[in-house]
């Protein structure tokens, strides 16, 4: 049986001379689905890696090239969708007592397509009079994940001599967090060197850890809580 879609529903009842009329409005949500796709892709990368002799470059690497970028991209997409769903939850609510100016700012934030996801979360927290710990591991990893997603989505080819791409500051930071594919440990190239299950798992766990921390900060249920864990 497939997992149920996450839906929000609101029922309206109106009266008229002809009787009562009921209407049910449904709201679409996609953050949890995005994260499940990321988990599935990471699991597929794990299967490929376990079944292969990764010390030798071969056809197995094609599988990693398919699965790992999906895990990275969809884990970051889950964070962005979750941010927008939190904003909509706030806008749909009636008990927070937000000023009209804050409501307008939230609406603008929801429609902002700049791609700076963690900055959007920071603005939500500040509008709710909460101070985010942007120096924490969860925030730093989330920002790194979004940077990685953007690099894949707007990919630019680079010769191996372009060290600003293959050995840039954020790439060096990511190297300290995830395992490097054996064939690229001595001659690293972005993004090939990151095509490992460990990198895919880091992406998923970074998304989950950030969601948990932010949800706790502003006092809401964590959408990603209870979703299956990776080995």
Tab-separated table of C-alpha atoms in Angstrom:
chain	number	residue	atom	x	y	z
A	1	UNK	CA	0.000	0.000	0.000
A	2	UNK	CA	1.367	3.433	-0.895
A	3	UNK	CA	1.936	6.117	1.700
A	4	UNK	CA	-0.965	8.592	2.059
A	5	UNK	CA	-0.414	12.090	0.747
A	6	UNK	CA	-0.174	14.800	3.372
A	7	UNK	CA	-3.249	17.012	3.034
A	8	UNK	CA	-4.744	19.906	4.926
A	9	UNK	CA	-8.508	20.251	4.800
A	10	UNK	CA	-10.880	22.991	5.824
A	11	UNK	CA	-14.662	22.543	5.865
A	12	UNK	CA	-17.012	25.459	5.232
A	13	UNK	CA	-20.756	25.443	5.919
A	14	UNK	CA	-23.020	28.191	4.646
A	15	UNK	CA	-26.713	28.752	5.073
A	16	UNK	CA	-29.255	30.084	2.627
A	17	UNK	CA	-33.003	30.170	2.119
A	18	UNK	CA	-32.669	26.884	0.247
A	19	UNK	CA	-30.807	25.091	3.051
A	20	UNK	CA	-27.237	24.399	4.142
A	21	UNK	CA	-24.283	23.958	1.790
A	22	UNK	CA	-20.980	22.330	2.796
A	23	UNK	CA	-17.662	22.729	0.983
A	24	UNK	CA	-14.347	21.007	1.696
A	25	UNK	CA	-11.132	22.766	0.643
A	26	UNK	CA	-7.927	20.761	0.320
A	27	UNK	CA	-4.344	22.029	0.384
A	28	UNK	CA	-1.495	20.273	-1.403
A	29	UNK	CA	1.814	19.606	0.386
A	30	UNK	CA	4.990	18.089	-1.048
A	31	UNK	CA	7.841	18.417	1.484
A	32	UNK	CA	7.447	14.928	2.925
A	33	UNK	CA	7.197	13.393	-0.554
A	34	UNK	CA	10.400	15.176	-1.614
A	35	UNK	CA	12.214	13.765	1.410
A	36	UNK	CA	10.950	10.239	0.710
A	37	UNK	CA	12.298	10.500	-2.841
A	38	UNK	CA	15.668	11.603	-1.427
A	39	UNK	CA	15.665	8.638	0.975
A	40	UNK	CA	14.770	6.205	-1.802
A	41	UNK	CA	17.595	7.546	-3.982
A	42	UNK	CA	20.057	7.269	-1.079
A	43	UNK	CA	18.938	3.696	-0.449
A	44	UNK	CA	19.514	2.885	-4.129
A	45	UNK	CA	23.017	4.353	-3.907
A	46	UNK	CA	23.656	2.175	-0.856
A	47	UNK	CA	22.608	-0.954	-2.781
A	48	UNK	CA	24.936	-0.094	-5.675
A	49	UNK	CA	27.861	0.681	-3.400
A	50	UNK	CA	27.486	-2.504	-1.342
A	51	UNK	CA	27.246	-4.685	-4.445
A	52	UNK	CA	30.306	-3.213	-6.152
A	53	UNK	CA	34.069	-3.213	-5.885
A	54	UNK	CA	34.352	0.552	-5.485
A	55	UNK	CA	38.142	0.396	-5.515
A	56	UNK	CA	37.868	-0.196	-9.254
A	57	UNK	CA	36.196	2.361	-11.491
A	58	UNK	CA	33.419	0.678	-13.488
A	59	UNK	CA	29.786	0.575	-14.535
A	60	UNK	CA	28.690	0.815	-10.880
A	61	UNK	CA	29.719	4.477	-10.907
A	62	UNK	CA	27.001	5.239	-13.465
A	63	UNK	CA	24.467	4.108	-10.861
A	64	UNK	CA	25.978	6.432	-8.282
A	65	UNK	CA	25.831	9.284	-10.783
A	66	UNK	CA	22.096	8.678	-11.123
A	67	UNK	CA	21.143	8.147	-7.479
A	68	UNK	CA	23.346	10.481	-5.419
A	69	UNK	CA	22.431	13.767	-7.208
A	70	UNK	CA	18.741	12.865	-6.820
A	71	UNK	CA	19.207	12.412	-3.067
A	72	UNK	CA	21.014	15.749	-2.774
A	73	UNK	CA	18.577	17.681	-4.945
A	74	UNK	CA	15.437	16.254	-3.375
A	75	UNK	CA	16.697	16.590	0.209
A	76	UNK	CA	17.247	20.290	-0.449
A	77	UNK	CA	13.896	20.535	-2.243
A	78	UNK	CA	12.269	19.011	0.846
A	79	UNK	CA	13.738	21.802	2.982
A	80	UNK	CA	12.453	24.477	0.613
A	81	UNK	CA	8.971	22.956	0.351
A	82	UNK	CA	8.854	22.557	4.129
A	83	UNK	CA	9.702	26.234	4.536
A	84	UNK	CA	6.817	27.261	2.278
A	85	UNK	CA	4.430	24.882	4.019
A	86	UNK	CA	5.367	26.359	7.408
A	87	UNK	CA	4.673	29.830	6.024
A	88	UNK	CA	1.291	28.689	4.713
A	89	UNK	CA	0.488	27.054	8.064
A	90	UNK	CA	1.120	30.399	9.752
A	91	UNK	CA	-0.940	32.309	7.186
A	92	UNK	CA	-3.776	29.778	7.541
A	93	UNK	CA	-3.732	30.048	11.333
A	94	UNK	CA	-5.794	32.515	13.327
A	95	UNK	CA	-4.223	32.443	16.800
A	96	UNK	CA	-0.728	33.834	16.330
A	97	UNK	CA	-1.809	37.470	16.429
A	98	UNK	CA	0.743	38.600	13.853
A	99	UNK	CA	0.769	42.224	12.767
A	100	UNK	CA	-0.503	42.900	9.267
A	101	UNK	CA	2.981	43.968	8.230
A	102	UNK	CA	4.391	40.621	9.318
A	103	UNK	CA	1.675	38.768	7.432
A	104	UNK	CA	2.534	40.734	4.287
A	105	UNK	CA	6.226	39.895	4.734
A	106	UNK	CA	5.404	36.197	5.071
A	107	UNK	CA	3.356	36.306	1.874
A	108	UNK	CA	6.263	37.979	0.068
A	109	UNK	CA	8.619	35.328	1.463
A	110	UNK	CA	6.385	32.522	0.203
A	111	UNK	CA	6.570	33.899	-3.347
A	112	UNK	CA	10.313	34.647	-3.241
A	113	UNK	CA	12.102	32.301	-5.657
A	114	UNK	CA	15.647	33.478	-4.896
A	115	UNK	CA	16.692	29.998	-3.740
A	116	UNK	CA	18.172	31.149	-0.415
A	117	UNK	CA	16.243	28.607	1.635
A	118	UNK	CA	18.032	28.952	4.981
A	119	UNK	CA	17.662	32.732	4.815
A	120	UNK	CA	13.910	32.243	4.396
A	121	UNK	CA	13.850	30.113	7.536
A	122	UNK	CA	15.800	32.810	9.381
A	123	UNK	CA	13.235	35.433	8.381
A	124	UNK	CA	10.369	33.229	9.590
A	125	UNK	CA	12.041	32.805	12.970
A	126	UNK	CA	12.687	36.534	13.347
A	127	UNK	CA	9.106	37.399	12.388
A	128	UNK	CA	8.001	35.048	15.167
A	129	UNK	CA	10.388	36.765	17.632
A	130	UNK	CA	12.740	33.778	17.758
A	131	UNK	CA	16.515	33.959	17.329
A	132	UNK	CA	17.894	31.165	15.136
A	133	UNK	CA	21.316	29.704	15.893
A	134	UNK	CA	22.691	30.110	12.376
A	135	UNK	CA	26.120	29.012	13.575
A	136	UNK	CA	24.887	25.585	14.672
A	137	UNK	CA	25.848	22.411	12.816
A	138	UNK	CA	22.283	21.919	11.564
A	139	UNK	CA	22.132	25.412	10.032
A	140	UNK	CA	25.608	25.175	8.511
A	141	UNK	CA	24.908	21.765	6.977
A	142	UNK	CA	21.568	22.928	5.589
A	143	UNK	CA	23.226	25.935	3.954
A	144	UNK	CA	25.891	23.631	2.510
A	145	UNK	CA	23.209	21.255	1.216
A	146	UNK	CA	21.366	24.093	-0.531
A	147	UNK	CA	24.649	25.314	-2.033
A	148	UNK	CA	25.320	21.794	-3.343
A	149	UNK	CA	21.800	21.521	-4.792
A	150	UNK	CA	22.197	24.860	-6.556
A	151	UNK	CA	25.557	23.798	-8.007
A	152	UNK	CA	23.950	20.667	-9.454
A	153	UNK	CA	20.810	22.401	-10.708
A	154	UNK	CA	22.816	25.184	-12.397
A	155	UNK	CA	25.770	23.001	-13.284
A	156	UNK	CA	28.687	24.540	-15.155
A	157	UNK	CA	31.339	22.294	-16.709
A	158	UNK	CA	34.888	22.807	-15.470
A	159	UNK	CA	38.313	21.582	-16.561
A	160	UNK	CA	40.318	19.710	-13.937
A	161	UNK	CA	42.675	22.696	-13.723
A	162	UNK	CA	39.902	25.016	-12.461
A	163	UNK	CA	40.729	24.724	-8.773
A	164	UNK	CA	38.197	27.392	-7.809
A	165	UNK	CA	35.530	24.815	-8.750
A	166	UNK	CA	37.132	21.564	-7.610
A	167	UNK	CA	38.853	22.969	-4.528
A	168	UNK	CA	36.709	25.951	-3.570
A	169	UNK	CA	36.008	26.823	0.050
A	170	UNK	CA	32.575	25.180	0.277
A	171	UNK	CA	33.825	22.067	-1.535
A	172	UNK	CA	36.697	21.761	0.970
A	173	UNK	CA	34.176	22.084	3.801
A	174	UNK	CA	31.992	19.347	2.323
A	175	UNK	CA	35.027	17.081	1.997
A	176	UNK	CA	35.319	17.098	5.792
A	177	UNK	CA	31.753	15.825	6.161
A	178	UNK	CA	31.301	13.095	3.549
A	179	UNK	CA	33.395	10.212	2.176
A	180	UNK	CA	35.116	10.732	-1.168
A	181	UNK	CA	34.743	8.174	-3.956
A	182	UNK	CA	37.943	6.068	-4.064
A	183	UNK	CA	38.803	6.967	-7.651
A	184	UNK	CA	38.831	10.690	-6.844
A	185	UNK	CA	40.619	10.816	-3.516
A	186	UNK	CA	43.988	11.740	-5.006
A	187	UNK	CA	42.677	13.748	-7.961
A	188	UNK	CA	39.391	15.200	-6.799
A	189	UNK	CA	36.890	16.527	-9.320
A	190	UNK	CA	33.553	18.113	-8.512
A	191	UNK	CA	30.973	16.616	-8.403
A	192	UNK	CA	32.330	13.137	-9.226
A	193	UNK	CA	34.260	12.804	-5.983
A	194	UNK	CA	31.063	13.213	-3.956
A	195	UNK	CA	29.188	10.411	-5.686
A	196	UNK	CA	29.058	8.168	-2.592
A	197	UNK	CA	26.314	6.723	-0.440
A	198	UNK	CA	27.811	8.603	2.487
A	199	UNK	CA	27.188	11.886	0.671
A	200	UNK	CA	23.588	10.948	-0.150
A	201	UNK	CA	23.005	9.945	3.471
A	202	UNK	CA	24.524	13.202	4.707
A	203	UNK	CA	22.122	15.164	2.471
A	204	UNK	CA	19.054	13.365	3.841
A	205	UNK	CA	20.166	13.579	7.449
A	206	UNK	CA	21.068	17.257	7.096
A	207	UNK	CA	17.549	18.006	5.868
A	208	UNK	CA	16.011	16.032	8.730
A	209	UNK	CA	18.271	17.560	11.403
A	210	UNK	CA	17.555	21.093	10.247
A	211	UNK	CA	13.807	20.517	10.160
A	212	UNK	CA	13.885	19.093	13.683
A	213	UNK	CA	15.899	22.006	15.052
A	214	UNK	CA	13.820	24.691	13.354
A	215	UNK	CA	10.505	23.100	14.330
A	216	UNK	CA	11.644	23.008	17.954
A	217	UNK	CA	12.745	26.645	17.753
A	218	UNK	CA	9.358	27.993	16.671
A	219	UNK	CA	7.278	25.394	18.537
A	220	UNK	CA	5.625	23.411	15.755
A	221	UNK	CA	5.465	19.663	14.959
A	222	UNK	CA	8.353	18.451	12.794
A	223	UNK	CA	6.975	17.243	9.456
A	224	UNK	CA	9.953	14.982	8.924
A	225	UNK	CA	9.777	13.242	12.295
A	226	UNK	CA	9.199	9.507	12.066
A	227	UNK	CA	10.188	9.153	8.410
A	228	UNK	CA	12.247	6.032	7.814
A	229	UNK	CA	15.927	6.152	8.735
A	230	UNK	CA	18.869	5.256	6.525
A	231	UNK	CA	21.396	2.530	7.409
